[in-house]
Coordinates of C-alpha atoms in Angstrom, one line a residue:
M1 CA 0.0 0.0 0.0
S2 CA 1.5 3.4 -1.0
V3 CA 1.7 6.3 1.4
G4 CA -0.9 8.2 -0.7
T5 CA -3.3 5.3 -0.6
A6 CA -2.9 4.9 3.1
G7 CA -3.5 8.6 3.6
R8 CA -6.7 8.5 1.6
R9 CA -8.0 5.5 3.5
I10 CA -7.2 7.2 6.8
W11 CA -9.1 10.3 5.7
I12 CA -12.1 8.3 4.5
T13 CA -12.1 6.2 7.7
A14 CA -11.8 9.3 9.8
S15 CA -14.5 11.1 7.9
L16 CA -16.9 8.2 8.5
A17 CA -15.9 8.1 12.2
V18 CA -16.7 11.8 12.5
A19 CA -20.0 11.2 10.8
A20 CA -20.8 8.4 13.2
L21 CA -19.9 10.5 16.2
V22 CA -22.0 13.4 15.0
S23 CA -24.9 11.0 14.4
A24 CA -24.6 9.4 17.8
A25 CA -24.5 12.8 19.5
C26 CA -27.7 14.0 17.9
V27 CA -31.3 13.0 18.6
P28 CA -32.2 10.6 15.8
S29 CA -34.5 12.1 13.2
P30 CA -35.6 11.1 9.8
P31 CA -33.6 12.7 6.9
Q32 CA -34.8 16.1 6.0
P33 CA -35.4 17.0 2.3
G34 CA -33.0 19.5 0.7
P35 CA -34.1 22.9 -0.6
T36 CA -36.7 22.7 -3.2
T37 CA -35.8 23.7 -6.7
T38 CA -39.3 25.1 -7.4
T39 CA -39.6 28.8 -7.2
T40 CA -42.4 31.3 -7.9
T41 CA -41.8 33.8 -10.6
V42 CA -41.9 37.4 -9.5
V43 CA -44.4 39.5 -11.6
D44 CA -43.1 42.7 -13.1
P45 CA -45.7 45.2 -11.9
L46 CA -44.3 48.6 -13.1
P47 CA -42.7 48.5 -16.5
Q48 CA -41.5 52.0 -17.6
T49 CA -40.3 53.5 -20.9
P50 CA -36.6 54.3 -20.8
V51 CA -35.6 57.9 -21.3
G52 CA -32.0 59.3 -21.7
D53 CA -30.3 55.9 -22.0
D54 CA -28.8 56.9 -25.4
T55 CA -26.5 59.4 -23.7
V56 CA -25.5 57.2 -20.7
R57 CA -22.7 54.7 -21.4
L58 CA -22.6 51.1 -20.2
N59 CA -19.8 51.9 -17.6
Q60 CA -22.0 54.7 -16.2
I61 CA -24.5 52.4 -14.5
Q62 CA -24.3 50.0 -11.6
L63 CA -25.9 46.6 -11.3
A64 CA -26.5 44.5 -8.2
G65 CA -26.6 40.8 -8.6
S66 CA -25.9 37.3 -7.3
H67 CA -22.6 35.5 -6.5
N68 CA -22.6 31.8 -7.5
S69 CA -26.0 32.5 -9.1
Y70 CA -26.8 28.8 -9.7
H71 CA -26.2 27.7 -6.1
V72 CA -28.4 25.5 -4.0
A73 CA -27.2 24.7 -0.5
P74 CA -26.3 21.2 0.4
E75 CA -28.7 19.3 2.7
R76 CA -28.4 20.5 6.3
R77 CA -27.1 17.2 7.6
I78 CA -24.3 17.2 5.0
I79 CA -23.3 20.7 6.0
D80 CA -23.2 19.6 9.7
L81 CA -21.1 16.6 8.8
L82 CA -18.7 18.7 6.8
V83 CA -18.4 21.2 9.7
A84 CA -17.7 18.4 12.1
G85 CA -15.1 17.0 9.7
A86 CA -13.5 20.4 9.3
A87 CA -13.2 20.8 13.0
A88 CA -11.5 17.4 13.3
F89 CA -9.1 18.0 10.3
P90 CA -8.4 21.7 10.2
A91 CA -5.4 21.3 7.8
I92 CA -7.6 19.7 5.2
A93 CA -10.5 22.1 5.9
G94 CA -8.2 25.0 5.2
G95 CA -8.0 24.0 1.6
L96 CA -11.8 23.6 1.2
G97 CA -13.0 26.6 3.1
D98 CA -15.6 26.9 5.8
P99 CA -18.5 24.4 5.1
A100 CA -20.9 26.6 6.9
S101 CA -20.4 29.2 4.1
L102 CA -22.2 26.9 1.7
D103 CA -25.5 27.5 3.4
Y104 CA -27.2 29.8 0.9
T105 CA -29.6 29.1 -2.0
H106 CA -30.5 31.2 -5.0
A107 CA -33.7 31.2 -7.1
S108 CA -33.6 29.9 -10.6
L109 CA -32.0 32.2 -13.2
P110 CA -35.4 33.0 -14.8
D111 CA -36.8 33.9 -11.4
Q112 CA -33.8 36.1 -10.6
L113 CA -34.2 37.9 -13.9
A114 CA -37.9 38.4 -13.1
A115 CA -36.8 39.9 -9.8
G116 CA -34.7 42.5 -11.6
I117 CA -31.2 41.0 -11.4
R118 CA -29.1 41.7 -14.4
T119 CA -25.7 40.4 -13.4
F120 CA -24.7 36.8 -12.4
E121 CA -21.7 34.6 -11.7
L122 CA -21.5 31.0 -13.0
D123 CA -18.8 28.4 -12.1
V124 CA -18.0 26.3 -15.1
W125 CA -16.3 22.9 -15.3
A126 CA -15.2 21.1 -18.5
D127 CA -16.8 17.7 -19.1
P128 CA -16.6 17.1 -22.9
A129 CA -17.6 13.4 -22.7
G130 CA -20.3 13.8 -20.0
G131 CA -20.8 11.8 -16.8
R132 CA -17.6 13.0 -15.1
F133 CA -19.4 14.5 -12.1
T134 CA -22.4 12.3 -11.9
Y135 CA -21.3 10.4 -8.7
P136 CA -19.8 12.8 -6.2
K137 CA -17.2 11.3 -3.9
L138 CA -19.0 12.8 -0.9
D139 CA -21.9 10.6 -1.6
A140 CA -19.7 7.5 -1.4
I141 CA -18.0 8.7 1.8
F142 CA -21.2 9.3 3.7
G143 CA -23.2 6.6 2.0
F144 CA -25.7 9.1 0.7
R145 CA -27.3 9.7 -2.7
D146 CA -28.4 13.4 -3.0
P147 CA -32.0 13.4 -4.5
E148 CA -31.5 17.1 -5.4
L149 CA -28.6 16.4 -7.7
D150 CA -29.5 16.7 -11.4
A151 CA -27.9 13.4 -12.4
A152 CA -29.5 13.5 -15.9
S153 CA -27.8 16.8 -16.8
L154 CA -24.5 15.7 -15.3
R155 CA -24.5 12.7 -17.6
E156 CA -24.8 14.9 -20.6
P157 CA -21.7 15.9 -22.6
G158 CA -20.8 19.6 -22.1
F159 CA -19.8 22.2 -19.6
K160 CA -21.2 21.9 -16.1
V161 CA -22.2 24.5 -13.6
F162 CA -21.7 23.9 -9.9
H163 CA -19.5 25.0 -7.0
I164 CA -17.1 22.4 -5.7
A165 CA -16.6 18.9 -7.3
D166 CA -17.6 16.1 -5.0
I167 CA -18.6 18.4 -2.2
D168 CA -21.1 21.1 -3.4
Q169 CA -22.7 20.1 -6.7
R170 CA -26.3 21.1 -6.4
S171 CA -27.2 23.6 -9.1
R172 CA -30.2 25.4 -10.5
C173 CA -28.9 24.6 -14.0
A174 CA -26.1 21.9 -13.9
L175 CA -25.6 22.0 -17.7
L176 CA -24.2 25.3 -19.0
E177 CA -26.3 24.9 -22.1
T178 CA -29.4 24.9 -19.9
C179 CA -28.3 28.0 -18.1
L180 CA -27.8 29.8 -21.4
S181 CA -31.1 28.5 -22.9
E182 CA -32.9 30.0 -19.8
L183 CA -31.2 33.3 -20.4
R184 CA -32.0 33.3 -24.1
T185 CA -35.7 32.4 -23.5
W186 CA -36.1 35.2 -21.0
S187 CA -34.4 37.6 -23.2
D188 CA -36.6 36.7 -26.2
A189 CA -39.6 37.6 -24.0
H190 CA -38.0 40.9 -22.8
P191 CA -36.2 42.3 -25.8
G192 CA -35.5 45.8 -24.3
H193 CA -33.9 44.5 -21.1
L194 CA -30.8 46.1 -19.7
P195 CA -27.5 44.4 -20.7
V196 CA -26.9 41.2 -18.6
I197 CA -23.3 40.9 -17.5
I198 CA -22.1 37.4 -16.4
D199 CA -18.9 36.5 -14.6
L200 CA -17.6 33.1 -15.6
E201 CA -15.2 31.4 -13.2
L202 CA -13.6 28.5 -15.0
K203 CA -13.1 25.6 -12.5
D204 CA -10.5 22.8 -12.6
D205 CA -9.6 22.7 -8.9
V206 CA -8.7 19.4 -7.3
L207 CA -9.5 18.6 -3.7
P208 CA -6.7 19.3 -1.2
A209 CA -4.4 16.4 -0.2
P210 CA -4.8 13.8 1.1
L211 CA -8.3 13.9 -0.4
V212 CA -8.6 12.4 -3.9
G213 CA -11.6 13.6 -5.8
T214 CA -13.0 13.2 -9.3
P215 CA -10.3 13.9 -11.9
V216 CA -11.0 17.2 -13.7
V217 CA -10.3 18.5 -17.2
P218 CA -7.9 21.5 -17.0
F219 CA -8.9 24.5 -19.0
A220 CA -6.6 25.0 -22.0
E221 CA -7.1 26.1 -25.6
A222 CA -9.4 23.3 -26.6
Q223 CA -11.7 24.1 -23.7
F224 CA -11.5 27.9 -24.4
Q225 CA -12.6 27.3 -28.0
A226 CA -15.4 25.0 -27.0
L227 CA -16.6 27.5 -24.4
D228 CA -16.6 30.4 -26.9
A229 CA -18.4 28.2 -29.4
Q230 CA -21.1 27.3 -26.8
L231 CA -21.7 30.9 -25.9
R232 CA -22.0 31.8 -29.6
S233 CA -24.3 28.9 -30.3
S234 CA -26.6 29.8 -27.5
L235 CA -26.5 33.6 -27.6
G236 CA -24.7 34.6 -30.8
D237 CA -26.6 37.6 -31.9
R238 CA -27.2 38.8 -28.4
L239 CA -23.5 38.9 -27.4
I240 CA -21.4 42.0 -26.9
T241 CA -17.8 40.8 -27.5
P242 CA -14.4 42.4 -27.2
D243 CA -14.4 42.8 -31.0
D244 CA -17.6 44.9 -30.8
I245 CA -16.1 47.2 -28.1
R246 CA -12.6 47.5 -29.8
G247 CA -14.1 48.7 -33.1
A248 CA -11.4 50.6 -35.1
A249 CA -9.1 51.1 -32.1
S250 CA -5.8 49.1 -32.1
T251 CA -6.5 47.5 -28.7
L252 CA -9.4 46.9 -26.4
N253 CA -7.8 49.0 -23.7
E254 CA -7.4 51.9 -26.1
A255 CA -11.0 51.7 -27.1
I256 CA -12.4 51.8 -23.6
T257 CA -10.1 54.6 -22.4
T258 CA -10.6 56.8 -25.4
V259 CA -13.8 56.1 -27.5
G260 CA -15.5 54.6 -24.4
W261 CA -18.2 52.0 -23.9
P262 CA -21.4 51.8 -25.9
S263 CA -24.6 53.5 -24.7
V264 CA -27.0 51.7 -22.5
A265 CA -29.6 52.0 -25.3
A266 CA -27.2 50.2 -27.7
A267 CA -26.5 47.5 -25.2
R268 CA -30.1 46.6 -24.4
G269 CA -31.1 43.1 -25.1
K270 CA -27.5 42.0 -25.0
F271 CA -25.2 39.8 -22.9
M272 CA -21.6 40.2 -21.9
F273 CA -19.3 37.6 -20.3
F274 CA -16.0 38.1 -18.6
L275 CA -13.4 35.6 -17.3
D276 CA -13.1 35.7 -13.6
N277 CA -9.8 33.8 -13.3
E278 CA -6.7 36.0 -13.4
A279 CA -4.5 32.9 -13.5
K280 CA -6.2 31.8 -16.8
R281 CA -5.9 35.2 -18.5
D282 CA -2.5 34.5 -20.2
A283 CA -3.7 31.2 -21.6
Y284 CA -7.0 32.8 -22.9
V285 CA -5.3 35.7 -24.6
A286 CA -2.5 33.6 -26.1
G287 CA -2.7 34.3 -29.9
H288 CA -5.5 36.8 -29.1
P289 CA -3.6 39.6 -27.4
T290 CA -6.4 42.1 -27.6
L291 CA -9.1 39.4 -27.5
Q292 CA -9.7 39.4 -31.2
G293 CA -12.1 36.5 -32.0
R294 CA -12.8 35.8 -28.4
V295 CA -16.1 35.9 -26.6
L296 CA -15.0 36.6 -23.0
F297 CA -13.5 39.8 -21.7
T298 CA -10.7 39.2 -19.2
S299 CA -10.9 40.4 -15.6
S300 CA -7.3 41.4 -15.4
G301 CA -4.8 43.0 -17.7
E302 CA -4.9 46.5 -16.3
G303 CA -3.1 48.7 -18.8
Q304 CA -2.6 45.7 -21.2
P305 CA -4.1 45.4 -24.7
D306 CA -7.0 43.2 -23.4
G307 CA -7.7 45.4 -20.3
A308 CA -11.3 46.3 -20.0
F309 CA -12.8 44.5 -17.0
I310 CA -11.0 44.4 -13.6
K311 CA -12.0 42.2 -10.7
V312 CA -11.5 43.8 -7.3
N313 CA -13.5 41.6 -4.9
D314 CA -12.6 43.5 -1.7
P315 CA -14.6 46.7 -1.5
T316 CA -12.2 48.1 1.1
E317 CA -9.9 48.7 -1.8
L318 CA -12.0 51.8 -2.4
A319 CA -9.4 54.1 -3.8
R320 CA -8.3 51.5 -6.4
I321 CA -11.8 50.7 -7.5
Q322 CA -12.7 54.4 -7.9
S323 CA -9.5 55.1 -9.8
L324 CA -10.2 52.2 -12.2
V325 CA -13.8 53.3 -12.8
E326 CA -12.6 56.8 -13.5
E327 CA -10.1 55.5 -16.1
G328 CA -13.0 53.8 -17.9
Y329 CA -12.7 50.2 -16.7
M330 CA -15.7 48.0 -15.8
V331 CA -15.1 46.8 -12.2
R332 CA -16.6 43.8 -10.4
T333 CA -16.6 43.8 -6.6
R334 CA -18.4 41.8 -3.8
A335 CA -20.7 43.2 -1.1
D336 CA -20.1 40.2 1.1
A337 CA -18.2 36.9 1.2
N338 CA -18.5 33.5 2.9
L339 CA -21.7 34.6 4.7
A340 CA -19.6 36.6 7.2
E341 CA -21.2 40.0 6.6
A342 CA -24.7 38.6 6.1
N343 CA -24.7 36.4 9.2
A344 CA -23.6 39.5 11.2
N345 CA -26.0 41.7 9.4
D346 CA -23.0 44.0 8.9
S347 CA -23.6 46.5 6.0
T348 CA -20.0 48.0 6.1
H349 CA -18.7 46.2 3.0
R350 CA -22.0 46.4 1.2
D351 CA -22.1 50.1 1.6
L352 CA -18.5 50.5 0.5
A353 CA -19.2 48.3 -2.6
L354 CA -22.3 50.3 -3.6
S355 CA -20.5 53.7 -3.1
S356 CA -17.3 52.6 -4.9
G357 CA -18.7 53.1 -8.4
A358 CA -17.9 49.4 -9.3
Q359 CA -20.4 48.7 -12.0
I360 CA -21.0 45.1 -10.9
V361 CA -21.7 44.3 -7.3
H362 CA -22.3 40.6 -6.4
S363 CA -23.8 39.2 -3.2
D364 CA -25.0 35.9 -1.8
F365 CA -28.1 37.9 -0.8
P366 CA -29.1 39.9 -3.9
P367 CA -32.5 41.7 -4.5
N368 CA -35.5 39.6 -3.5
E369 CA -33.3 37.1 -1.6
P370 CA -32.7 38.5 1.8
H371 CA -30.9 36.7 4.6
R372 CA -33.2 35.6 7.4
N373 CA -32.0 38.6 9.5
G374 CA -32.9 41.0 6.7
Y375 CA -29.4 41.6 5.2
V376 CA -29.8 42.2 1.5
V377 CA -28.1 44.0 -1.3
T378 CA -30.6 46.1 -3.2
F379 CA -31.2 49.5 -4.7
G380 CA -34.9 49.3 -3.8
T381 CA -35.8 49.5 -7.4
R382 CA -37.8 47.0 -9.6
V383 CA -34.8 46.4 -11.8
A384 CA -31.5 46.1 -9.8
A385 CA -29.8 48.9 -11.6
R386 CA -29.1 52.6 -11.1
C387 CA -27.0 55.5 -12.4
N388 CA -23.4 55.1 -11.3
P389 CA -22.8 57.2 -8.1
L390 CA -19.2 57.9 -9.1
N391 CA -19.1 58.9 -12.8
T392 CA -22.6 60.4 -13.3
T393 CA -24.6 63.3 -11.9
P394 CA -28.4 63.8 -11.7
A395 CA -28.0 66.0 -14.8
S396 CA -26.1 63.4 -16.8
C397 CA -28.1 60.3 -15.8
G398 CA -31.7 60.1 -14.6
P399 CA -33.5 57.2 -13.1
L400 CA -35.4 56.5 -16.3
A401 CA -32.1 55.7 -18.1
V402 CA -32.0 52.4 -16.3
V403 CA -35.6 51.2 -16.3
E404 CA -37.1 48.6 -18.6
A405 CA -40.3 48.6 -20.7
A406 CA -42.8 45.7 -20.6

């Protein structure tokens, strides 16, 4: 038996022991069902006709939306077992994060859109043959088969959408093609909608040693091409791509810092996608230094030919965010992370994020999805958009520039 094999068996045995201890310590009760995947569509009660959106540019508005927009929390007993395991094995837990931070659930993408959300984040895994993630290792360790797991979609070839392989795989749309189809169907029914901006985090993470999880497909050129092709196939005529923004400029960065972004009016009915991963930027831009022919914008490359989107997740970096916005970049930040601010009902980071001028503000508790203590990130408007507080004035951007007609 190799050292690695011995280590894996020790971990699995210890995990099962922790599970047994937790079960013995608790009052026996029948298994509780996981969160339902059925949601009620929010009715749009007050459609309005946009006014002035032809003089307001895309980088002059601010959108509030959801982080890990597909996410459905694991069953409560699984979270409890993971928390117990993390306490018993802190070194391993450090590589996985706090299991308690997985305890949030979003509505379906169509319901979030109906609630006014116009920016999302999707975690994407490559699975060209299909079936790679159908049987999570967590199920085997705990002797559990998750009834909420969309096994049929996981068996299909194509990119998958979920959080952590083997650990946290519940999803509102486990197949990326399904997510995109839902977006397209909603867009067809609402042709004048504000632009929808989507952060794609490309996942190929393996579980921390000594855990051995499902083998993953690393993202490289073949996967980048397949992803671009999937986005074009699903949303082709609705996409705003780097080529569209670059226009006649020599680089994308030159275009956004001189000519500027298109107007909100010109961007209505469209979708934009950006690559979350700074570490994958170089591979994605290889052979495409200014993103020519690509679908995704990159979220790094400040001052580089591809520089247009910048991810600054920490809103306490206020001065940097404001400087980037003033230079013409689109910036994504987060109002909260790992449930810390939400559980404490602490609005400090939320208020910084909203005042920073970052055009994209993501939260685990976006409009219409408040925490049980009332914490939520919202503008209080029907559509979760407003004039940017940093680079507009009441004279240059009025509330009707960011509304939507029926």
